[in-house]
Coordinates of C-alpha atoms and ligand atoms in Angstrom, one line a residue:
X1 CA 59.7 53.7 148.1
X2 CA 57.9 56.3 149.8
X3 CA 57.8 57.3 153.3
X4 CA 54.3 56.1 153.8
X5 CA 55.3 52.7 152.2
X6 CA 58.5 52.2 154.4
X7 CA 55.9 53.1 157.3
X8 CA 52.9 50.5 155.7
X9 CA 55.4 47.6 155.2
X10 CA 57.1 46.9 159.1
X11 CA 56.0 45.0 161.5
X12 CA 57.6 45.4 165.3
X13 CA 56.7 42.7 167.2
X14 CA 57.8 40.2 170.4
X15 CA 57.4 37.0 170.8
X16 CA 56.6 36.3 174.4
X17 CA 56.5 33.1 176.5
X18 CA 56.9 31.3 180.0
X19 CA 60.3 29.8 179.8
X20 CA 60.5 26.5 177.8
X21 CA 56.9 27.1 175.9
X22 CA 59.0 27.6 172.6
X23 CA 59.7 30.9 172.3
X24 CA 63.4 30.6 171.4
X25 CA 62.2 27.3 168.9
X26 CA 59.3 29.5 167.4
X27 CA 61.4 32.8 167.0
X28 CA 64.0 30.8 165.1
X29 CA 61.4 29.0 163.1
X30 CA 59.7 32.7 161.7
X31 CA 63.5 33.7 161.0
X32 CA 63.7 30.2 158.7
X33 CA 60.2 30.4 157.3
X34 CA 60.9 34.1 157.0
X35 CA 63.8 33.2 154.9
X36 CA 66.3 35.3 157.4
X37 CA 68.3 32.3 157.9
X38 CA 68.6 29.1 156.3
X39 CA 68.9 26.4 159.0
X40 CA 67.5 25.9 162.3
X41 CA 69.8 26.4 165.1
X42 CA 71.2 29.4 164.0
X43 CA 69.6 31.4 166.9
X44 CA 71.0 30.2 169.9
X45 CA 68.8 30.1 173.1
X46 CA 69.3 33.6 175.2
X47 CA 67.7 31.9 178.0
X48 CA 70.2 31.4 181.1
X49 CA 69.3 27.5 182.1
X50 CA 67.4 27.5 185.3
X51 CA 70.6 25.2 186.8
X52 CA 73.1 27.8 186.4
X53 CA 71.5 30.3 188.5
X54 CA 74.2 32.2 190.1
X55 CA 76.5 31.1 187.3
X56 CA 78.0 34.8 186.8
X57 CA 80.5 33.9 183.5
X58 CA 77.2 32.0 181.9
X59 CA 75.1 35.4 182.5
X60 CA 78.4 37.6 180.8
X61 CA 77.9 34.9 178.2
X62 CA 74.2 35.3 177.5
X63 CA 74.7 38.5 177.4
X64 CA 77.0 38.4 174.3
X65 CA 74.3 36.4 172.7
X66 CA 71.5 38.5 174.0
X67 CA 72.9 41.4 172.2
X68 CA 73.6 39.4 168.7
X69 CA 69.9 38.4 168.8
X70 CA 68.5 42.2 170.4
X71 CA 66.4 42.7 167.2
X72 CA 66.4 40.5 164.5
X73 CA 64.9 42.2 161.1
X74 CA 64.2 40.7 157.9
X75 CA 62.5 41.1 154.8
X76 CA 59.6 38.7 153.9
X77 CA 57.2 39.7 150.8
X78 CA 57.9 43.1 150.7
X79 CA 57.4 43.1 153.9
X80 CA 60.4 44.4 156.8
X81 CA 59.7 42.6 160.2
X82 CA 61.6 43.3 163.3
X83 CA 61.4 40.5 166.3
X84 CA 62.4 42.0 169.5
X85 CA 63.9 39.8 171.4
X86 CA 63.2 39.1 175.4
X87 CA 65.2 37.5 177.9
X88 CA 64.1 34.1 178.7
X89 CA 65.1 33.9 182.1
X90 CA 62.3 35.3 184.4
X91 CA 64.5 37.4 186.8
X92 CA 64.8 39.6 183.6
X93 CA 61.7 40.4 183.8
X94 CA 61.7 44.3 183.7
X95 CA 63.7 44.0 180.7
X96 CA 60.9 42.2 179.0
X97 CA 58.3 44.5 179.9
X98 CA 60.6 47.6 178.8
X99 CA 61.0 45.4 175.0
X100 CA 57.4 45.7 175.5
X101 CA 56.7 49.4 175.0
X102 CA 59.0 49.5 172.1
X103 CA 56.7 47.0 169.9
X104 CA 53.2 47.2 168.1
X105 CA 52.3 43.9 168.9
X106 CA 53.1 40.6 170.3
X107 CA 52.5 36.7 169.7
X108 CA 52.3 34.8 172.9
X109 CA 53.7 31.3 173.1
X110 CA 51.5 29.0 175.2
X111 CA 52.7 25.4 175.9
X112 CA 49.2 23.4 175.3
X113 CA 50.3 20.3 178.3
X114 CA 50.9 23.4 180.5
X115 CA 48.5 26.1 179.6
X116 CA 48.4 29.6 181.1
X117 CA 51.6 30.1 183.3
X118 CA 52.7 32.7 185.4
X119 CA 55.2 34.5 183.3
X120 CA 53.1 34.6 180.9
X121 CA 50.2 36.3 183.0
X122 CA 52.2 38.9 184.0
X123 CA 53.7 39.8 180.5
X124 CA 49.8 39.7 179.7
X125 CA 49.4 42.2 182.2
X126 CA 51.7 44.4 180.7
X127 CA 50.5 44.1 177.3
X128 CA 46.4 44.9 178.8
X129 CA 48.1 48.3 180.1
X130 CA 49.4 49.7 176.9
X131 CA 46.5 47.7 174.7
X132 CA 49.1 45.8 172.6
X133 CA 47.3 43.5 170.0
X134 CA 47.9 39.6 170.7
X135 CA 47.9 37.0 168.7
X136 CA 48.1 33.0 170.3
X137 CA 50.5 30.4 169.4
X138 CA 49.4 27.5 171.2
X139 CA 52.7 25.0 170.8
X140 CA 53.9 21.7 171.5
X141 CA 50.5 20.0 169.9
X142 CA 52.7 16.7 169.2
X143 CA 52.6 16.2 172.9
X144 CA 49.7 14.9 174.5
X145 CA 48.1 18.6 176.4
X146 CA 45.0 20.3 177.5
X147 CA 41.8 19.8 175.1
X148 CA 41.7 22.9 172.9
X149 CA 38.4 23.7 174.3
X150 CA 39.9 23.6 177.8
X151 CA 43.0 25.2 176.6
X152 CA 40.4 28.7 175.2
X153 CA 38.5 28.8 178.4
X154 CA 41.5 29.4 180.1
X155 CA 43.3 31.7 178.4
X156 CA 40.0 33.5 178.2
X157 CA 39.4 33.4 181.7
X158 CA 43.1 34.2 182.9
X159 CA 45.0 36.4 180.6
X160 CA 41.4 38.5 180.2
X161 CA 40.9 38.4 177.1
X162 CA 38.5 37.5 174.1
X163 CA 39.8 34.5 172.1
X164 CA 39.3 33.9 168.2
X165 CA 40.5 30.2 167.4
X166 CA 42.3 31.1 163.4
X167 CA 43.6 27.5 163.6
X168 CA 42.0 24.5 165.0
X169 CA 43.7 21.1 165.9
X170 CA 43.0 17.9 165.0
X171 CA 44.1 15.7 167.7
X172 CA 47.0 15.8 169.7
X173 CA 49.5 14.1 171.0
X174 CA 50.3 10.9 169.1
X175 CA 47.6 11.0 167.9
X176 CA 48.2 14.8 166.2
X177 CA 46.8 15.0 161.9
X178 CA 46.9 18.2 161.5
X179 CA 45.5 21.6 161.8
X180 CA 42.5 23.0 160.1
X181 CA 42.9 26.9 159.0
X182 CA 39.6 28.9 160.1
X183 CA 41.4 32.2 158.3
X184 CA 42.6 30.8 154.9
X185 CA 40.3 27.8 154.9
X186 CA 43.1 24.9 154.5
X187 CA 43.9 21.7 156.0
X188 CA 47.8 21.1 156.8
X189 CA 48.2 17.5 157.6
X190 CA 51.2 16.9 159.8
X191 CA 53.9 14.3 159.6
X192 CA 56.6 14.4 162.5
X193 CA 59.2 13.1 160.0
X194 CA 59.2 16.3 158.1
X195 CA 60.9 18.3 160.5
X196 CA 63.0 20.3 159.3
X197 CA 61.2 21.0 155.7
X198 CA 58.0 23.1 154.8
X199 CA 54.6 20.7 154.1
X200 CA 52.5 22.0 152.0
X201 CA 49.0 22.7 153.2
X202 CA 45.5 21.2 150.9
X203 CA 42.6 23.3 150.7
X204 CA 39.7 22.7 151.8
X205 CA 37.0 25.1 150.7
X206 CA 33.9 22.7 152.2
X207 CA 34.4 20.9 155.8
X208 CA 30.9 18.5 154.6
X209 CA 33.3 17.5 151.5
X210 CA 34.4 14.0 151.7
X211 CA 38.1 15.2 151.1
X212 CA 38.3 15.8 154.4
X213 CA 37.8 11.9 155.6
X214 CA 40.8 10.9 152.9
X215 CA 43.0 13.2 154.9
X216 CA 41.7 12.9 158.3
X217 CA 39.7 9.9 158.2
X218 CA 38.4 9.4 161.6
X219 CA 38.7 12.6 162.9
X220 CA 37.0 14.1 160.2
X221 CA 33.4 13.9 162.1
X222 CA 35.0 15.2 165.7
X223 CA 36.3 18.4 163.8
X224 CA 33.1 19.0 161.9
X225 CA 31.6 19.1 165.2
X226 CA 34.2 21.3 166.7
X227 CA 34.2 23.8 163.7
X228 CA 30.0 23.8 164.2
X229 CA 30.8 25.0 168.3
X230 CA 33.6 27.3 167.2
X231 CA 31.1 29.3 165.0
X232 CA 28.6 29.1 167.8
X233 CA 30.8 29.8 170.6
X234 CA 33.4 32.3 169.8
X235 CA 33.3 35.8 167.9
X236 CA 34.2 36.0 164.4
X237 CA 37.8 37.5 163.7
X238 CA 37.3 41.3 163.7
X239 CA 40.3 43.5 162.6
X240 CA 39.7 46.5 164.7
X241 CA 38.8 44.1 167.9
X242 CA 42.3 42.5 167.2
X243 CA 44.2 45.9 166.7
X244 CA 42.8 47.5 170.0
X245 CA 43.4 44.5 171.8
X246 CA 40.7 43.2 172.8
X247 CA 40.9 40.0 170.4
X248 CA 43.6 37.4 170.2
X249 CA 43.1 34.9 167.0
X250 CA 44.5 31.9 168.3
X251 CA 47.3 29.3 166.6
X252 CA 47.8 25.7 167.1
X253 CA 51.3 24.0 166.1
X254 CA 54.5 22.7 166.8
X255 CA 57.1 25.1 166.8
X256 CA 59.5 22.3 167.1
X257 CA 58.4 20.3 164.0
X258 CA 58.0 23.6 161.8
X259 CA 54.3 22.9 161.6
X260 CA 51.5 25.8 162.2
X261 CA 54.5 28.2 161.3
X262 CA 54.2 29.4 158.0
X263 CA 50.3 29.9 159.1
X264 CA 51.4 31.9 161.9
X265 CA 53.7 34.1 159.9
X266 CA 51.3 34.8 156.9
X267 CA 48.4 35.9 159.3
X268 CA 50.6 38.0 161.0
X269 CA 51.7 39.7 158.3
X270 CA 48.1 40.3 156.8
X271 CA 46.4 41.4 160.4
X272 CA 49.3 42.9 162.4
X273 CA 49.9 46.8 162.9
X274 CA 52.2 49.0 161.2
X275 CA 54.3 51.3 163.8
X276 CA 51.8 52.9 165.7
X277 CA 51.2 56.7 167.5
X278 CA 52.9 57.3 170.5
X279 CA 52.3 59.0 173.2
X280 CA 54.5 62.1 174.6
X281 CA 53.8 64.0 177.9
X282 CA 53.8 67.0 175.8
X283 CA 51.4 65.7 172.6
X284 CA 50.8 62.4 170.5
X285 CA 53.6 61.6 167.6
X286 CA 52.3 59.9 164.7
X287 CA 54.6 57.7 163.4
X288 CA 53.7 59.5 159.7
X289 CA 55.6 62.7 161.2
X290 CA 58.0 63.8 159.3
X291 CA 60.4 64.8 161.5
X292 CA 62.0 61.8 163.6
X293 CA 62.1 60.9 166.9
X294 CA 62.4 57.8 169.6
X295 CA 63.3 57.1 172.8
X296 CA 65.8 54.6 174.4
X297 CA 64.1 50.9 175.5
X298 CA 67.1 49.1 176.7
X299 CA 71.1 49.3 177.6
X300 CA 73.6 47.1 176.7
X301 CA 76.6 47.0 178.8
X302 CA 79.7 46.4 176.4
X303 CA 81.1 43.2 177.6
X304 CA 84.5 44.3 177.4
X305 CA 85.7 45.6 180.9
X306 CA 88.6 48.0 179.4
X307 CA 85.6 49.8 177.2
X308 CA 83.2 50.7 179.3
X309 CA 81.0 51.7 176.3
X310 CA 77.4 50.6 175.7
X311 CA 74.7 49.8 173.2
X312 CA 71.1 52.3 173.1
X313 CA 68.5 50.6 171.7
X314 CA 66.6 53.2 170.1
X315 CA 62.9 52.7 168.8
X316 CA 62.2 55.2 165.8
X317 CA 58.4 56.5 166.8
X318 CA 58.3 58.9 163.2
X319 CA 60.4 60.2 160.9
X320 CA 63.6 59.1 159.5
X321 CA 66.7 58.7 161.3
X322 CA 69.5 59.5 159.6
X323 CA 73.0 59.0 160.0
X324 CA 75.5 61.6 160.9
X325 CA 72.5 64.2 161.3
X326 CA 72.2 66.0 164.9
X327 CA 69.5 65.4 167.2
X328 CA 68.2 66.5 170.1
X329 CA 68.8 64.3 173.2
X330 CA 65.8 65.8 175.1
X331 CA 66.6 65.2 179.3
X332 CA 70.4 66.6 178.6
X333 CA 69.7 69.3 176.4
X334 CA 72.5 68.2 173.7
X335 CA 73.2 67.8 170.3
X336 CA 74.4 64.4 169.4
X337 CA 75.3 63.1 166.0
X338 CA 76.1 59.2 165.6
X339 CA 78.0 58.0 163.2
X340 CA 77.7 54.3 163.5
X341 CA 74.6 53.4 164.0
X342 CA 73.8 50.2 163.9
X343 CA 70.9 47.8 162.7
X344 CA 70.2 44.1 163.3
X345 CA 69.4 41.5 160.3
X346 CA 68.9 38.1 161.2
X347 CA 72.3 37.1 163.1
X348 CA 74.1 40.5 161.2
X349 CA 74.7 43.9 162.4
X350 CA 75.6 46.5 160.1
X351 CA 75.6 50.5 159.9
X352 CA 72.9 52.0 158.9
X353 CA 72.1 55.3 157.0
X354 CA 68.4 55.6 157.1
X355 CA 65.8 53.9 159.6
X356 CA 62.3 54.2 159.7
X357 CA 59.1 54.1 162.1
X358 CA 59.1 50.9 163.9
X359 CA 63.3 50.1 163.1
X360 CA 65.0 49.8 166.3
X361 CA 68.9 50.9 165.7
X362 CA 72.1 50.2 168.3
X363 CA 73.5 53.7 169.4
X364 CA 77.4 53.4 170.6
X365 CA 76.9 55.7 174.0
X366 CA 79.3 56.4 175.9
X367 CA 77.4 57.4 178.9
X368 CA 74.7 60.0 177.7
X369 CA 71.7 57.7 177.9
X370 CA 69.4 56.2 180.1
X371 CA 66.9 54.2 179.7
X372 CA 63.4 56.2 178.2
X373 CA 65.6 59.2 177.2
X374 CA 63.9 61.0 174.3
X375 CA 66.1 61.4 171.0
X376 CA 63.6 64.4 168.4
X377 CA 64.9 66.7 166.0
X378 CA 64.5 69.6 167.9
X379 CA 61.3 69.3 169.4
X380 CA 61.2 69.4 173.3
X381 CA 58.6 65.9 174.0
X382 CA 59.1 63.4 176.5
X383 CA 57.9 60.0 175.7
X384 CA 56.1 58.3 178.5
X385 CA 55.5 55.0 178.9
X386 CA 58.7 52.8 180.0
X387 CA 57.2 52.3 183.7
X388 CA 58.5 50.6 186.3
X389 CA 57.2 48.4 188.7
X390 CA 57.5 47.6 191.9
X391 CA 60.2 45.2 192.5
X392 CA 59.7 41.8 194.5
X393 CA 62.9 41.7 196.2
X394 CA 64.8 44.1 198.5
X395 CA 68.4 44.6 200.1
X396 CA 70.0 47.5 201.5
X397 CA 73.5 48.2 199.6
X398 CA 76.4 49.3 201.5
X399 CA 80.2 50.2 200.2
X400 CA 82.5 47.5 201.6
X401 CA 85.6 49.9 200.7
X402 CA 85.5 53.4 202.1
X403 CA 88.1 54.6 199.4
X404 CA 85.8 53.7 196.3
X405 CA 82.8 55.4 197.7
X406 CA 82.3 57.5 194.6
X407 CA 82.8 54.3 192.0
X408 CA 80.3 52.9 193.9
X409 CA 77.9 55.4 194.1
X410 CA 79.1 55.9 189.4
X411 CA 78.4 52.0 189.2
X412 CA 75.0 52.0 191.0
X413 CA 73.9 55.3 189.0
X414 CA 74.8 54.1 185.5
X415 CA 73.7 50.1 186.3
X416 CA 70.5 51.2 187.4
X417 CA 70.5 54.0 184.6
X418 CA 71.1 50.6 182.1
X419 CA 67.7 49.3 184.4
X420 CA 69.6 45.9 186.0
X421 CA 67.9 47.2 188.7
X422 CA 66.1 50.2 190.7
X423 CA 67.8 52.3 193.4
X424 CA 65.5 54.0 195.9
X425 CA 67.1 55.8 199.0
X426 CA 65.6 56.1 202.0
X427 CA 64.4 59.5 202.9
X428 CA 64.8 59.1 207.0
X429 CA 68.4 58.1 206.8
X430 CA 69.5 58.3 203.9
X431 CA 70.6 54.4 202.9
X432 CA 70.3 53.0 199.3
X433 CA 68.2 50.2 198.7
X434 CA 68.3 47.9 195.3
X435 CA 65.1 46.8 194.0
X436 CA 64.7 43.7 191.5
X437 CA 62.5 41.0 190.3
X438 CA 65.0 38.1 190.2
X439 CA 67.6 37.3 192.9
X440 CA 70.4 36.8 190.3
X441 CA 70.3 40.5 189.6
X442 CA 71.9 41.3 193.0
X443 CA 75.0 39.0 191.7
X444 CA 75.1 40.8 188.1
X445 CA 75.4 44.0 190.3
X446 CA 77.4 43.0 193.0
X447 CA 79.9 41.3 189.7
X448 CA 79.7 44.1 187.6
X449 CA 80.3 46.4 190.1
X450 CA 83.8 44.9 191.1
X451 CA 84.8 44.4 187.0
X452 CA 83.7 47.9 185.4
X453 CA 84.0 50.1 188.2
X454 CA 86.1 48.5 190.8
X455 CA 83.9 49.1 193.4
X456 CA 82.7 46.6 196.0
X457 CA 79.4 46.2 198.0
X458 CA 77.6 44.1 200.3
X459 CA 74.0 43.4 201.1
X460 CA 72.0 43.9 204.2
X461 CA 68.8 42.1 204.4
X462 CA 65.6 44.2 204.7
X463 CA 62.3 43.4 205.1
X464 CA 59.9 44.9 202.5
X465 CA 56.9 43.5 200.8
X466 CA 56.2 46.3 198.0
X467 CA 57.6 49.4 196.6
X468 CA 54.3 51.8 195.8
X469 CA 54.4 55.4 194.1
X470 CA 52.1 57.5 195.8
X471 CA 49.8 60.5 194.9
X472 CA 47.2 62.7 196.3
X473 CA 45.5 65.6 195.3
X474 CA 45.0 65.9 199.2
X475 CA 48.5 67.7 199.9
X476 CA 47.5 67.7 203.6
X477 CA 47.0 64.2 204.1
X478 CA 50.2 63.2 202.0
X479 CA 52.4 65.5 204.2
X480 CA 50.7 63.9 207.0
X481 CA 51.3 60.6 205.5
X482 CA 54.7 60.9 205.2
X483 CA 55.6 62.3 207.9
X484 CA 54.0 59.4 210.2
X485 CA 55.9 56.8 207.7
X486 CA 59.0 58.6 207.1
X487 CA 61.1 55.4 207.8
X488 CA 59.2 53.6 205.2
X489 CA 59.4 56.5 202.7
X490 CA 62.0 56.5 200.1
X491 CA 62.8 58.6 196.8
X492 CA 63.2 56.9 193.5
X493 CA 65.7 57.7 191.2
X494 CA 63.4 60.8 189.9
X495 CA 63.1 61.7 193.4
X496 CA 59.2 60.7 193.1
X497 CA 57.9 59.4 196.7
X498 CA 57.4 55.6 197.5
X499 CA 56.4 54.2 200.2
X500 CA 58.3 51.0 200.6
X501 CA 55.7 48.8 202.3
X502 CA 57.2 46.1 204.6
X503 CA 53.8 44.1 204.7
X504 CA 50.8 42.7 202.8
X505 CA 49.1 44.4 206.1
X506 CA 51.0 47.6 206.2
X507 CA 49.8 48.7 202.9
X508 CA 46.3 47.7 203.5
X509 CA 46.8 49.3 206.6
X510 CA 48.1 52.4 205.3
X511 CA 45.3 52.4 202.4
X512 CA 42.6 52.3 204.8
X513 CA 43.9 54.9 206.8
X514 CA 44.9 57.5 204.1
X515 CA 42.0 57.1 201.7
X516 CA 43.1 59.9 200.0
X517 CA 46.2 58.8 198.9
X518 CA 47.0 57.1 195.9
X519 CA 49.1 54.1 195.9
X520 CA 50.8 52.4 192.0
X521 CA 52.9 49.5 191.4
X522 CA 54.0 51.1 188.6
X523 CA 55.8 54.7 187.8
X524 CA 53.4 55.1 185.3
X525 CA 50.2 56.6 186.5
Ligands
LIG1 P1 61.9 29.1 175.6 O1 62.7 30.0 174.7 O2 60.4 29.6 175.6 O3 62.4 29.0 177.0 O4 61.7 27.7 175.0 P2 62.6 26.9 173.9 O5 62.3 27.4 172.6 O6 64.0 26.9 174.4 O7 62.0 25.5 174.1 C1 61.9 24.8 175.3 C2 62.0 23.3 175.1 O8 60.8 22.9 174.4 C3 63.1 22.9 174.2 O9 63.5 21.6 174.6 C4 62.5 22.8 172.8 O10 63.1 21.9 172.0 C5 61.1 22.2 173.2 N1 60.1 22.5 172.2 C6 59.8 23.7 171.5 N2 58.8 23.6 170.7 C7 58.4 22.3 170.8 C8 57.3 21.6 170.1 O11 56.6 22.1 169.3 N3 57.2 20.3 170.5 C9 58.0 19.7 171.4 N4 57.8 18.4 171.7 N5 59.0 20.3 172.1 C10 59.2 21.6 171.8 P3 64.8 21.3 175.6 O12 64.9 19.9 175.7 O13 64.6 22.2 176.8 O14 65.9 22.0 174.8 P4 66.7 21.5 173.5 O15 67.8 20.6 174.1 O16 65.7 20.7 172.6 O17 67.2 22.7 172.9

């Protein structure tokens, strides 16, 4: 196969969800459809159950599994798909939206009783930033939900974008027959006994045919009346509208019973990118280069305290990786050479020689990486585009044993490095402050603090609404600015300012007052 062929043929994608929509269900389901694995329940859930909370040993646990289910790849037609996993639990949220710039697309899992939730708007948000494409799944259509029509508006209206209905129900609930297929032009009838095998779907070239009352009956007339408004009210399916994302095609089904699935997965195939170009501070890498490159997306702490060795997740932007070949590891100037890198089919790991655009392969690291780090054969390019964003919640960190000052300060340095959390550190008086999105990741740190590096801490509350990176081409009034706030002004780990706001009303405050300064929720501007 040639390059270009190994390039056409993969598909990087997440699948993306509030928890319990069906993510977990529907992943597993493309890995069965897919033929990766043979029965359901071979995936087990990642997701940390919203009662265990501040369970610590069920978060070490999950993260075993976590790292087992990283990236599943698999073959399916010829074609090579690899299904980046996400965390389900929310307060790992920054670990989604990092997953997210290592893909080329994404399906969304919507829960039709529940519609648009709020996970699910901000992982939308992230998506609109880097114009991922989207495609809808729409689940759980054996319960009674939202009326499809309803169920469009809103996704329209709140994740901001322009919906494309590929599937279309035909009732719901109980009262559930079926879907009608808008791209291949088939009816698939469902029956909630079949479960666990794959129903075949009857095609239906004509809606006006009669066939469709011997399969629907009833319902026949209501969906030639809805096809009539979908063709009135909603844009035909567009390829390029899709790819720049600015279109979803939408999905109807039941994860659960295997139904909508196979509908799902053949579309995707057929419509979704190939690795795409990405974007270095120094120039734009086509993923047809020849020579390779990537960058690191995520960390994976080895679970085993005496090794304190971890897992790079490395996405291949162009050329070919190849094992036992030196490359350049960009921020430390080094030549590294791996000789066990590894890549993730279906539930196995194994080592791989060769990986291609759009792969994602586990490096063993031993503390050379951190998370965005740039891996080229030796080209000097820095990738951009693995932001953060401001985190929600705040505490001061202090060392609670004077002799393991500098463990703590190695454990905070390489756990934020891994991105559990962010660090900034006052620039007044020099205290650390932890940043996160979920409470439970002051445990992990406090926990893993005290089992890999022996160190201990404690937290001191402090009050702070927002963490914003600010700009100005105005270098008088930013001097001025922080100056006047230097108690609120901190330095993140890249020594960039922020301006840790401790209100709603102090940052409008402060942006009224400074109009020259720029202030970003997220290090990527
Ligand atoms: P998540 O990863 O997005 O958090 O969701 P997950 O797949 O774990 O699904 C959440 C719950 O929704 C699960 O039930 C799952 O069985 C159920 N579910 C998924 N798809 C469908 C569907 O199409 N129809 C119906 N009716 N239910 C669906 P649970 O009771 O929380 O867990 P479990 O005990 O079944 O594993």
């Amino acid at each position: 196969m040639t390059f270009q062929e190994e390039l056409d043929r993969r598909r990087t994608f997440a699948v993306i969800a509030h928890p319990d929509a069906g993510k977990t269900t529907l992943t597993e389901k493309l890995l069965l459809f897919g033929g990766a694995i043979h029965v359901a329940g071979a995936v087990k859930s990642n997701k940390i159950r919203k009662t265990a909370t501040s369970d610590f040993m069920e978060i070490e646990k999950q993260r075993g599994i976590s790292v087992a289910t990283s990236v599943m790849g698999f073959e399916f037609n010829g074609d090579k798909i690899n299904i980046l996993d996400t965390p389900g639990h929310q307060d790992f949220a920054e670990d989604t939206y990092r997953t997210l710039t290592a893909v080329d697309s994404v399906i969304v899992v919507i829960d039709a009783a529940k519609g648009v939730e709020a996970q699910t708007l901000k992982l939308m948000e992230v998506c609109r930033m880097r114009h991922t494409p989207v495609i809808v799944f729409i689940n759980k259509m054996d319960r009674l939900g939202l009326d499809a029509f309803d169920l469009m508006d809103e996704i329209e209206k709140e994740l901001r974008i322009q919906v494309c209905p590929l599937s279309w129900p035909i009732g719901m609930g109980n009262a559930f027959k079926g879907v009608y297929n808008l791209f291949e032009k088939n009816l698939q009838l469902f029956t909630s006994s079949e479960k666990q095998t794959i129903a075949d779907s009857v095609a239906i070239e004509d809606i006006h045919s009669p066939e469709l009352e011997r399969y629907t009956g009833d319902a026949a007339r209501k969906l030639r009346e809805n096809l009539e408004i979908i063709e009135g009210v909603y844009p035909a399916f567009d390829l390029c509208a899709y790819r720049s994302g600015h279109l979803a095609p939408v999905f109807f089904g039941s994860a659960l019973n295997n139904f909508g699935v196979r509908e799902l997965l053949n579309c995707f195939v057929r419509i979704a990118p190939s690795p795409r170009d990405f974007d270095a501070l120094e120039r734009t890498v086509r993923a047809s280069e020849q020579r390779f490159s990537g960058f690191v997306f995520k960390i994976h702490a080895n679970m085993d305290p005496n090794h304190r060795d971890r897992i790079a997740f490395i996405r291949i932007c162009s050329g070919i990786f190849e094992r036992n070949r030196n490359y350049l590891h960009v921020r430390l100037g080094k030549s590294l050479k791996f000789a066990n890198p590894t890549s993730f089919m279906a539930e196995k790991k194994s080592i791989v020689d060769q990986a291609f655009p759009g792969d994602i392969i586990g490096l063993y690291d031993t503390g050379n990486f951190k998370i965005g780090d740039t891996l080229t054969e030796n080209e000097t390019i820095h990738f951009k585009g693995i932001p953060s964003f401001s985190p929600e919640l705040f505490r001061y960190v202090e060392n609670s044993d004077p002799i393991r000052y500098k463990q703590l300060a190695k454990g905070l340095e390489q756990l934020t490095d891994e991105g559990v959390a962010q660090l900034f550190v006052n620039q007044a008086n020099g205290r650390k402050v932890i940043g996160t999105v979920g409470a439970l990741q002051f445990d992990v740190i406090q926990y893993r603090l005290e089992h890999e590096y022996g160190a201990s801490c404690r937290y001191e509350p402090i009050q702070l609404h927002k963490a914003c990176w600010i700009t100005s081409t105005n270098k008088a009034q930013l001097e001025d600015f922080k100056k006047r706030k230097i108690q609120y002004m901190a330095w993140d780990k890249e020594k960039r300012d922020v301006f840790m706001a401790e209100s709603p009303y102090a940052l409008s405050m402060a942006q009224e007052k400074f109009p020259d300064i720029r202030f970003f929720f997220t290090s990527e501007f």
